[in-house]
């Protein structure tokens, strides 16, 4: 497919480091959009702040780069104002689940029709490798020089518990699967999350001696296990593993539709 | 809302009701907010009224997201507003700066209550006037309006929308607990006679559209998301294209325009009411609900034969510097009563440039300033 159709070439070079996985997720998103056949004008891409959140600047849609953690809040306004737009949220693990955790939870609870692509690199990339809510316990970060003493989040599980209608997890190693999840997520009416595991060799890999982008991707592959296989594994066997696949796909009332029905009801009784 | 006469639009309503009604007349179609005393009635009314006109209301999870949501909705083409009070106003500040930087029209109502912190939730204050100007970080322009009663709340809510649309900027409407909750009989104008301004739309085709174009007016035309323009919006410093820039000349050029776009229209934005006696030696500068007490004190002083000059702004940001300087040149002393520790008095002092003494009269105990307190000060000063 022709990626350049969607790219704002004049904004190159990208800010991403060599070996960063964010570009692979970007391509997966574009493949999904292309396969669905969405028009560029129908898409509004909204991001927070972080390396991942710089993505919207590079793609030729209606694009909104907001404040740290608030992408889902801004996106909620865009979607309510114009429900015809396909609103895709681009966010990092820090952006969505630390500073923006509350909006992530409540977006899922409302089940508002947003597609959230969550770039999980287990670290704050942009600000130089501080711990994030998904940094594994014991891992080193610039603010955890003796190893992270905190427990980490299962952020897909969080979306499920909060009421999202679709949740999937994939890795940039398996980019072909990733674009399928993204395609499904965009097509799903409701709050959909695709957690994309992506390496940050610069801010996470180096400090934890995980090698370059390629070795980190291989490691993602080795640790991946599909949801089907995972069903037969014990909790102990699943420790440190990445369960991939469509984790949640369910029908729940969607917020903008509900609100439009409310408007119709109110206007009928009024007239 | 109680209608007292059939044909005329006469009602007995509170300031919060007038605000909600004014917003609807101005064309509000999206409201996001989070409950907080003494502003909650605005949200409650709009949750009822907006769907009736096909508009949308959402109670968000906090004030930060409320501010974010109204910016998003405005970018998608709807006139948007949020309403809050002190603690919530603090939470909104980062995104108010975003709206300023990204030039997104929206209205932020702050019903002032006593602070700091949770402070005095049910009691009035005027202690957010400085936060309204400088609450968000960085050099940004700001427009803030302060009505002194229910009818003026209606008018200034509409004006807040008009100014925000015209200048592509957030506008802050500062009410206080007294105005928000007092019932007053008002005659509202026929909506057909009210002037409504809408944002300037692009005439350029999408291929050549520049969302932050330098134009003669300094206010770039604004497209909505989803109309075929596909532009980029960011809180990073950007050039005409909307994309981030680190080039020094572009940075200076953009930030200069951003601030100039309000500064150069200061004379049009500012509105003051003055009531000046010839040869007066004493001036009174008051705003918001306090100006009602001040007005009464001035009347009583005049009954005692004291000559006085009374100046009341309905716009405090940009600050009516010239008007205050003129006043200061013509009197010896200016009394500034306010329900805070002298936030505006500071600004008045600066604008007076040493031409007259500034006498502060402050209350911070949640009680309105009584006309007699001001009168006593005036009589003391004459004797
Ligand atoms: C209010 C606020 N606090 C802090 C920052 C600084 N900051 C910028 S990006 C970032 C973390 C981004 O990490 P993540 O969301 O995981 O994205 P990544 O860079 O790893 O893709 C932080 C803390 C900010 N921009 N705004
Ligand atoms: S710091 Fe990490 S996340 Fe950011 S661009 Fe570099 S590799 Fe990617």
XYZ file of C-alpha atoms and ligand atoms in Angstrom:
688
model
C 0.000 0.000 0.000
C 0.976 3.625 -0.470
C 1.822 4.999 2.977
C 2.879 8.335 1.552
C -0.741 9.092 0.717
C -1.261 9.636 4.438
C 2.070 11.195 5.372
C 2.908 14.858 5.837
C 6.281 14.493 4.163
C 7.317 18.083 4.819
C 7.381 17.411 8.548
C 10.136 14.795 8.233
C 12.579 13.933 9.744
C 10.633 12.303 12.577
C 11.711 13.039 16.143
C 11.865 9.306 16.938
C 15.220 7.654 17.682
C 16.656 4.852 15.554
C 15.242 1.587 16.897
C 12.155 3.232 18.410
C 9.038 1.153 17.864
C 6.613 4.078 17.504
C 7.020 4.265 13.701
C 6.001 0.605 13.370
C 2.774 1.313 15.214
C 2.199 4.334 12.997
C 2.460 2.181 9.905
C 0.108 -0.397 11.408
C -2.457 2.355 12.036
C -2.162 3.568 8.445
C -2.593 0.028 7.078
C -5.727 -0.406 9.176
C -7.156 2.911 7.989
C -6.321 2.079 4.396
C -7.941 -1.342 4.572
C -11.132 0.060 6.060
C -11.073 2.683 3.333
C -11.642 5.679 5.582
C -11.329 9.104 3.981
C -8.675 11.364 5.451
C -11.287 14.024 6.224
C -13.306 11.570 8.309
C -10.475 10.990 10.747
C -9.546 13.144 13.691
C -6.399 12.077 15.487
C -5.932 13.417 19.001
C -2.822 12.949 21.139
C -1.388 14.011 24.480
C 2.276 14.732 25.127
C 5.179 12.324 24.715
C 7.263 10.822 21.914
C 4.292 8.726 20.787
C 1.987 11.732 20.954
C 4.031 13.492 18.271
C 2.603 11.066 15.701
C -0.402 13.184 14.606
C 1.953 15.858 13.281
C 3.194 13.386 10.670
C -0.106 12.185 9.237
C -2.534 14.012 6.993
C -5.763 13.923 9.000
C -7.533 16.438 11.242
C -4.895 16.390 13.970
C -4.874 17.685 17.519
C -1.823 17.548 19.768
C -3.142 18.476 23.227
C -1.754 18.669 26.768
C -0.095 15.871 28.738
C -2.639 13.206 29.672
C -5.675 14.996 28.284
C -6.068 13.540 24.804
C -9.157 11.523 25.748
C -10.764 14.620 27.286
C -10.209 16.736 24.165
C -11.275 13.795 21.993
C -14.514 13.504 23.981
C -15.367 17.080 22.983
C -14.472 16.498 19.340
C -16.507 13.299 19.157
C -19.568 14.776 20.841
C -19.449 17.855 18.638
C -19.084 15.811 15.465
C -20.002 12.137 15.950
C -19.347 11.478 12.253
C -15.621 11.788 12.791
C -13.600 8.663 13.506
C -11.650 9.874 16.496
C -8.375 8.054 17.107
C -6.436 8.806 20.274
C -2.647 8.432 20.223
C -1.174 8.173 23.695
C 1.730 6.764 25.689
C 1.667 4.647 28.844
C 2.556 7.664 30.967
C 0.184 9.952 29.126
C -2.824 7.626 29.320
C -2.377 5.853 32.616
C -0.435 8.207 34.918
C -1.411 11.835 34.414
C -4.354 10.903 32.185
C -5.473 7.815 34.101
C -8.741 9.339 35.174
C -9.792 10.219 31.629
C -8.802 6.755 30.429
C -11.025 5.186 33.093
C -13.976 7.485 32.457
C -13.708 7.297 28.674
C -13.988 3.533 29.048
C -16.828 3.817 31.551
C -18.842 6.069 29.235
C -17.928 3.746 26.394
C -17.590 6.740 24.096
C -16.720 5.784 20.534
C -13.000 6.551 20.529
C -10.181 4.327 19.323
C -7.281 4.563 21.730
C -3.902 3.388 20.485
C -1.798 3.125 23.606
C 1.948 3.018 22.910
C 3.312 1.095 25.870
C 7.093 1.328 26.075
C 7.188 0.921 29.869
C 8.850 4.289 30.332
C 8.614 8.044 29.920
C 10.524 8.320 26.663
C 10.296 11.997 25.906
C 11.490 13.268 29.264
C 14.453 10.909 29.476
C 13.442 7.605 31.002
C 11.625 8.217 34.260
C 9.429 5.422 35.682
C 5.943 5.058 34.286
C 2.966 3.131 35.702
C 3.944 0.258 33.400
C 7.644 0.091 34.287
C 8.111 -3.437 35.682
C 9.005 -3.762 39.326
C 12.779 -3.887 39.698
C 13.534 -2.271 36.323
C 15.808 0.739 36.241
C 14.704 4.184 35.274
C 16.256 7.617 35.642
C 14.044 8.147 38.685
C 14.463 4.561 39.879
C 18.252 4.235 39.941
C 18.080 1.331 42.419
C 15.317 -0.481 40.557
C 11.626 0.393 40.481
C 10.093 -0.309 43.896
C 6.516 0.072 42.613
C 4.113 -2.454 41.169
C 3.059 -1.900 37.577
C -0.318 -1.608 35.899
C -2.097 -4.056 33.636
C -3.460 -1.265 31.493
C -5.537 -3.423 29.176
C -7.136 -5.010 32.226
C -7.844 -1.536 33.517
C -9.743 -0.619 30.336
C -11.712 -3.849 30.530
C -12.665 -3.334 34.152
C -13.675 0.256 33.463
C -16.115 -0.768 30.726
C -14.395 -0.531 27.322
C -16.186 -2.513 24.641
C -12.994 -3.585 22.865
C -9.486 -4.248 24.167
C -6.584 -5.860 22.327
C -2.873 -6.157 22.987
C -0.137 -6.612 20.418
C 3.535 -5.905 19.878
C 5.508 -4.160 17.184
C 7.258 -7.474 16.476
C 3.971 -8.834 15.249
C 3.014 -5.728 13.330
C 0.733 -7.661 10.989
C -1.428 -8.776 13.896
C -1.290 -5.276 15.325
C -2.927 -3.674 12.301
C -5.718 -6.255 12.462
C -6.437 -5.332 16.060
C -6.391 -1.649 15.139
C -8.754 -2.272 12.239
C -11.199 -4.048 14.542
C -10.847 -1.327 17.138
C -11.662 1.440 14.666
C -14.672 -0.452 13.356
C -15.981 -1.132 16.839
C -18.633 1.283 18.093
C -17.534 2.128 21.591
C -14.396 2.779 23.586
C -11.681 0.601 22.062
C -8.141 0.221 23.257
C -5.219 -1.330 21.442
C -2.231 -1.638 23.742
C 0.808 -1.734 21.477
C 4.018 -2.842 23.148
C 6.887 -0.947 21.607
C 10.578 -0.720 22.491
C 12.285 2.427 23.705
C 15.964 1.541 23.317
C 17.094 5.054 24.228
C 15.385 5.664 27.535
C 14.540 2.143 28.703
C 16.640 -0.422 26.849
C 20.015 1.174 27.477
C 19.500 1.618 31.200
C 18.272 -1.995 31.563
C 20.919 -3.494 29.250
C 18.318 -4.826 26.839
C 20.291 -4.045 23.706
C 19.164 -2.095 20.679
C 15.728 -1.823 19.069
C 16.116 -5.104 17.232
C 17.081 -7.172 20.269
C 14.306 -5.522 22.231
C 11.814 -6.477 19.520
C 13.039 -10.049 19.586
C 12.546 -10.060 23.299
C 8.957 -8.851 22.783
C 8.442 -11.813 20.473
C 9.889 -14.286 22.946
C 7.717 -13.030 25.749
C 4.520 -12.964 23.689
C 1.883 -15.619 24.115
C -1.490 -15.571 22.414
C -4.622 -15.349 24.489
C -5.673 -18.797 23.319
C -2.458 -20.427 24.489
C -2.452 -18.365 27.642
C -5.770 -19.939 28.687
C -3.963 -23.206 29.342
C -1.067 -21.680 31.248
C -0.778 -21.143 34.977
C -0.339 -17.739 36.582
C 3.238 -18.686 37.370
C 3.943 -19.594 33.735
C 2.374 -16.313 32.584
C 4.518 -14.182 34.850
C 6.597 -11.780 32.702
C 4.739 -12.932 29.576
C 2.813 -10.625 27.251
C -0.647 -11.973 26.499
C -1.585 -10.840 22.998
C -4.785 -10.903 20.991
C -8.298 -9.553 21.284
C -8.870 -9.575 25.020
C -12.346 -8.034 25.096
C -14.980 -7.648 22.384
C -18.458 -7.015 23.691
C -21.585 -5.056 22.897
C -22.310 -2.219 25.288
C -24.340 0.980 24.884
C -22.221 3.688 23.281
C -22.220 7.190 24.711
C -22.623 9.486 21.672
C -25.437 7.305 20.334
C -27.088 7.360 23.738
C -26.786 11.115 23.854
C -28.254 11.554 20.405
C -31.182 9.362 21.408
C -31.621 11.534 24.483
C -31.757 14.646 22.267
C -34.386 13.035 20.059
C -36.460 12.023 23.064
C -36.285 15.486 24.616
C -37.171 17.189 21.354
C -40.123 14.865 20.734
C -41.669 15.558 24.120
C -41.031 19.265 23.593
C -42.860 19.420 20.249
C -37.091 31.125 36.179
C -40.287 33.015 37.014
C -41.916 35.035 34.250
C -43.730 37.977 35.806
C -45.266 39.610 32.766
C -46.739 37.850 29.810
C -45.579 39.679 26.758
C -42.421 41.396 27.780
C -39.491 39.154 28.573
C -39.459 40.161 32.229
C -38.252 37.583 34.702
C -36.980 37.160 38.194
C -33.797 35.136 37.845
C -30.403 34.602 39.413
C -27.047 35.421 37.868
C -26.366 31.762 37.205
C -29.673 31.503 35.340
C -28.897 34.663 33.390
C -25.522 33.235 32.468
C -27.012 29.996 31.146
C -29.681 31.895 29.240
C -27.205 34.364 27.768
C -24.975 31.518 26.661
C -27.835 29.853 24.802
C -28.758 33.117 23.109
C -25.103 33.561 22.112
C -25.230 30.186 20.383
C -23.749 27.842 22.974
C -24.043 24.243 21.771
C -21.569 22.389 23.974
C -21.040 22.560 27.700
C -18.672 20.433 29.783
C -18.287 20.931 33.495
C -17.757 19.501 36.935
C -20.016 20.403 39.868
C -18.794 23.064 42.255
C -20.538 25.596 44.451
C -21.501 28.312 43.642
C -21.503 27.585 39.907
C -23.370 24.256 39.704
C -26.737 25.709 38.683
C -25.249 26.807 35.375
C -24.425 23.175 34.560
C -27.769 21.951 35.876
C -29.740 24.368 33.723
C -27.693 23.606 30.634
C -28.057 19.838 31.118
C -31.775 20.526 30.771
C -31.764 23.178 28.052
C -28.991 22.156 25.663
C -30.569 18.929 24.369
C -33.745 20.868 23.596
C -31.848 22.885 21.010
C -29.826 19.920 19.769
C -26.829 20.952 21.839
C -24.768 18.740 24.104
C -23.972 18.669 27.770
C -21.481 16.469 29.547
C -20.468 16.223 33.158
C -16.812 15.320 32.956
C -14.660 13.591 35.575
C -12.957 16.836 36.628
C -12.309 20.430 35.607
C -9.189 19.607 33.622
C -11.095 17.338 31.293
C -14.022 19.779 31.124
C -11.676 22.420 29.793
C -10.144 19.926 27.353
C -13.552 18.815 26.118
C -14.770 22.338 25.367
C -11.607 23.038 23.374
C -12.140 19.835 21.372
C -15.795 20.687 20.728
C -14.944 24.224 19.668
C -12.378 22.911 17.190
C -15.097 20.688 15.776
C -17.242 23.781 15.266
C -19.485 24.262 18.306
C -19.612 27.289 20.559
C -18.478 25.918 23.903
C -18.402 26.864 27.545
C -17.509 25.555 30.980
C -18.361 26.945 34.417
C -16.586 26.500 37.711
C -15.363 28.169 40.888
C -11.946 28.795 42.521
C -10.491 25.287 42.990
C -11.833 24.186 39.614
C -10.599 27.377 37.999
C -7.090 26.510 39.197
C -7.376 23.065 37.615
C -8.413 24.523 34.283
C -5.446 26.817 33.944
C -3.126 24.629 31.872
C -5.801 24.067 29.258
C -6.892 27.722 29.317
C -3.326 28.458 28.240
C -3.703 25.813 25.551
C -6.854 27.501 24.225
C -4.982 30.773 24.148
C -1.953 29.275 22.390
C -3.980 27.259 19.888
C -6.415 30.163 19.436
C -9.567 28.219 20.215
C -12.642 30.288 21.090
C -14.381 29.255 24.305
C -15.906 30.791 27.413
C -14.831 29.958 30.967
C -17.148 31.092 33.757
C -15.606 31.366 37.207
C -18.041 32.117 40.009
C -15.652 33.507 42.601
C -15.857 32.208 46.158
C -13.507 32.728 49.066
C -10.083 31.113 48.787
C -7.356 30.014 48.959
C -7.911 26.277 48.636
C -11.411 25.058 49.495
C -11.762 28.350 51.312
C -15.329 29.579 51.676
C -17.399 27.515 49.249
C -20.692 29.304 49.800
C -19.466 32.850 50.330
C -18.537 35.540 47.839
C -15.118 36.895 47.047
C -13.247 38.649 44.263
C -9.953 36.971 44.867
C -9.505 35.316 41.474
C -9.060 38.479 39.458
C -5.320 37.972 39.250
C -5.634 34.266 38.585
C -7.901 35.152 35.675
C -5.067 37.170 34.188
C -2.010 35.165 35.091
C -3.279 31.754 36.214
C -1.846 29.975 33.210
C 1.887 29.901 32.570
C 3.658 31.833 29.873
C 3.005 35.148 28.149
C -0.530 34.983 26.902
C -3.225 37.563 26.260
C -6.413 37.443 28.296
C -9.891 38.879 28.246
C -11.928 38.829 31.466
C -15.346 40.376 32.050
C -16.960 41.235 35.416
C -20.692 41.871 35.530
C -22.222 43.607 38.551
C -25.703 42.139 38.450
C -28.080 39.679 36.896
C -29.004 41.596 33.758
C -25.393 42.478 33.109
C -24.461 38.816 33.542
C -26.810 38.017 30.683
C -25.292 40.743 28.503
C -21.689 39.996 29.337
C -22.097 36.261 28.819
C -23.142 37.045 25.258
C -20.290 39.512 24.955
C -17.866 36.865 26.240
C -18.901 34.567 23.391
C -18.742 37.372 20.865
C -15.250 38.405 21.910
C -13.984 34.842 22.026
C -15.297 34.159 18.534
C -14.021 37.408 17.106
C -10.524 37.101 18.555
C -10.177 33.295 18.598
C -9.344 33.328 22.264
C -10.657 31.997 25.576
C -12.701 34.606 27.456
C -13.214 34.482 31.204
C -16.428 35.617 32.807
C -15.975 36.395 36.489
C -19.119 36.226 38.555
C -19.169 36.016 42.319
C -21.366 34.144 44.733
C -23.640 37.159 45.286
C -24.427 37.693 41.607
C -24.684 33.963 40.994
C -27.383 33.454 43.593
C -29.221 36.756 43.979
C -32.657 36.980 42.373
C -33.269 40.145 40.419
C -36.079 41.296 38.209
C -34.734 41.777 34.732
C -36.145 42.584 31.343
C -34.265 40.578 28.787
C -33.944 41.881 25.255
C -35.574 40.220 22.287
C -32.987 37.662 21.088
C -33.599 38.845 17.517
C -32.164 42.223 18.460
C -29.006 40.868 20.024
C -25.844 41.066 18.006
C -24.088 37.715 17.708
C -20.577 37.369 16.305
C -19.235 34.168 14.836
C -15.649 33.176 14.137
C -14.220 34.216 10.820
C -14.327 31.275 8.410
C -11.657 30.581 5.813
C -12.285 31.614 2.234
C -9.124 29.904 0.996
C -9.559 26.381 -0.381
C -8.187 23.557 1.815
C -4.992 23.213 -0.273
C -3.869 26.730 0.562
C -5.459 27.091 4.004
C -3.075 28.217 6.736
C -4.725 27.795 10.153
C -2.445 30.396 11.751
C -2.071 32.778 8.845
C -0.751 36.266 9.424
C -3.560 38.503 8.302
C -4.111 42.226 8.499
C -6.416 41.790 11.498
C -4.014 39.444 13.340
C -6.898 36.993 13.809
C -6.599 34.033 11.431
C -9.777 32.568 9.891
C -10.753 29.281 11.523
C -11.964 26.066 9.911
C -13.584 23.230 11.853
C -12.348 19.670 12.012
C -14.178 17.453 9.569
C -14.821 20.087 6.908
C -12.046 19.080 4.557
C -9.314 21.366 5.856
C -7.218 18.789 7.747
C -5.094 21.170 9.757
C -2.865 20.542 12.778
C -3.384 22.075 16.200
C -0.731 22.005 18.918
C 0.198 23.758 22.134
C 3.801 23.857 20.950
C 4.923 27.131 19.437
C 3.977 26.846 15.782
C 4.221 28.795 12.577
C 1.465 29.749 10.117
C 1.043 26.128 9.059
C 0.140 25.079 12.593
C 3.152 22.755 12.831
C 5.724 23.207 15.599
C 8.728 25.402 15.033
C 11.990 26.081 16.858
C 13.130 28.804 14.481
C 13.772 31.968 16.436
C 12.219 34.488 14.035
C 9.092 32.331 13.724
C 8.780 31.968 17.496
C 8.987 35.704 18.071
C 6.664 36.445 15.198
C 4.000 34.036 16.410
C 4.072 34.953 20.099
C 4.092 38.639 19.239
C 1.021 38.282 17.079
C -0.728 36.137 19.698
C -0.423 38.902 22.281
C -0.826 41.809 19.871
C -4.107 40.395 18.601
C -5.766 41.407 21.885
C -3.559 44.374 22.834
C -4.234 46.302 19.662
C -7.991 46.017 20.145
C -7.891 47.039 23.803
C -9.935 50.192 23.194
C -12.692 48.186 21.548
C -12.681 45.484 24.196
C -12.655 47.702 27.258
C -15.956 49.005 28.595
C -16.199 51.326 31.561
C -19.027 53.237 33.142
C -18.117 56.551 34.640
C -20.152 58.993 36.594
C -18.002 62.009 37.306
C -18.700 65.133 39.343
C -16.751 68.194 38.225
C -13.889 69.205 40.503
C -14.097 66.098 42.621
C -11.121 65.249 44.785
C -12.116 61.677 45.464
C -12.548 58.847 43.026
C -13.981 55.371 43.515
C -12.961 52.442 41.327
C -15.093 49.332 41.799
C -16.105 46.264 39.821
C -18.437 43.291 40.080
C -20.936 43.061 42.902
C -18.824 45.400 45.049
C -19.499 48.157 42.550
C -23.161 48.054 43.581
C -22.208 48.964 47.141
C -19.778 51.546 45.838
C -22.457 53.084 43.635
C -24.755 53.412 46.642
C -21.988 54.927 48.751
C -21.341 57.490 46.027
C -25.029 58.449 45.990
C -25.064 58.845 49.773
C -21.884 60.909 49.685
C -23.368 63.188 47.074
C -26.413 63.679 49.263
C -23.990 65.010 51.834
C -22.609 67.393 49.246
C -19.378 65.511 48.557
C -18.217 65.604 44.947
C -16.953 62.313 43.681
C -15.940 60.416 40.548
C -17.049 56.848 40.078
C -15.422 54.474 37.595
C -16.629 50.939 36.992
C -15.093 48.602 34.421
C -16.983 45.615 33.035
C -13.746 44.418 31.480
C -10.768 44.080 33.808
C -8.465 42.268 31.382
C -7.167 43.945 29.380
C -6.962 46.491 32.185
C -8.538 49.923 31.541
C -5.232 51.639 32.062
C -5.978 54.902 30.239
C -9.289 55.399 31.991
C -7.689 54.873 35.382
C -4.796 57.162 34.549
C -7.219 59.924 33.482
C -9.154 59.495 36.691
C -5.969 59.577 38.737
C -4.914 62.838 37.100
C -8.186 64.499 38.038
C -8.589 63.454 41.691
C -6.324 63.276 44.716
C -7.356 59.913 46.046
C -8.949 56.794 44.571
C -10.753 54.318 46.802
C -10.665 50.723 45.573
C -13.098 48.518 47.503
C -12.826 44.815 46.727
C -13.454 41.431 48.311
C -9.786 40.425 48.388
C -6.561 41.817 49.776
C -6.121 44.446 47.106
C -5.501 42.565 43.874
C -7.025 45.201 41.595
C -5.823 48.073 43.769
C -2.338 47.031 42.797
C -3.206 47.389 39.139
C -4.972 50.710 39.767
C -1.877 51.978 41.549
C 0.259 51.037 38.586
C -2.100 52.730 36.141
C -2.385 55.847 38.328
C 1.372 56.391 37.948
C 1.627 58.332 41.162
C -0.970 60.897 40.159
C -3.215 60.067 43.085
C -3.145 58.024 46.257
C -4.792 54.639 46.142
C -6.839 53.825 49.215
C -7.640 50.166 49.665
C -10.830 48.919 51.254
C -10.747 45.154 51.565
C -12.890 42.412 52.990
C -11.903 38.783 53.037
C -14.417 37.345 55.491
C -17.014 36.248 52.955
C -19.223 39.256 53.638
C -20.017 41.741 50.908
C -18.650 45.233 51.408
C -21.387 47.399 52.874
C -22.095 50.806 51.243
C -21.701 52.425 54.660
C -18.150 51.152 54.996
C -17.283 52.916 51.781
C -19.259 56.006 52.752
C -17.477 56.233 56.102
C -14.155 56.078 54.351
C -15.222 58.820 51.968
C -16.452 61.116 54.758
C -13.311 60.459 56.794
C -11.218 61.435 53.812
C -13.049 64.728 53.305
C -12.926 65.794 56.917
C 1.610 18.694 32.779
C 2.855 18.114 32.275
N 3.640 17.413 33.099
C 4.788 16.877 32.644
C 5.157 17.037 31.340
C 6.447 16.447 30.874
N 6.288 15.257 30.044
C 6.297 15.312 28.706
S 6.136 13.839 27.955
C 6.099 13.039 29.459
C 6.021 11.551 29.560
C 5.655 10.869 28.305
O 5.717 9.508 28.471
P 4.734 8.531 27.714
O 3.351 9.062 27.772
O 4.907 7.172 28.250
O 5.164 8.663 26.180
P 6.529 8.284 25.442
O 7.346 9.542 25.408
O 7.212 7.197 26.203
O 6.085 7.862 24.088
C 6.188 13.955 30.507
C 6.207 13.578 31.929
C 4.305 17.788 30.504
N 4.576 17.992 29.207
N 3.164 18.305 31.000
S 13.151 8.229 23.603
Fe 12.326 6.187 23.384
S 10.158 6.487 22.913
Fe 11.209 8.421 22.548
S 11.721 8.356 20.381
Fe 13.495 7.631 21.489
S 13.221 5.437 21.505
Fe 11.253 6.293 20.985
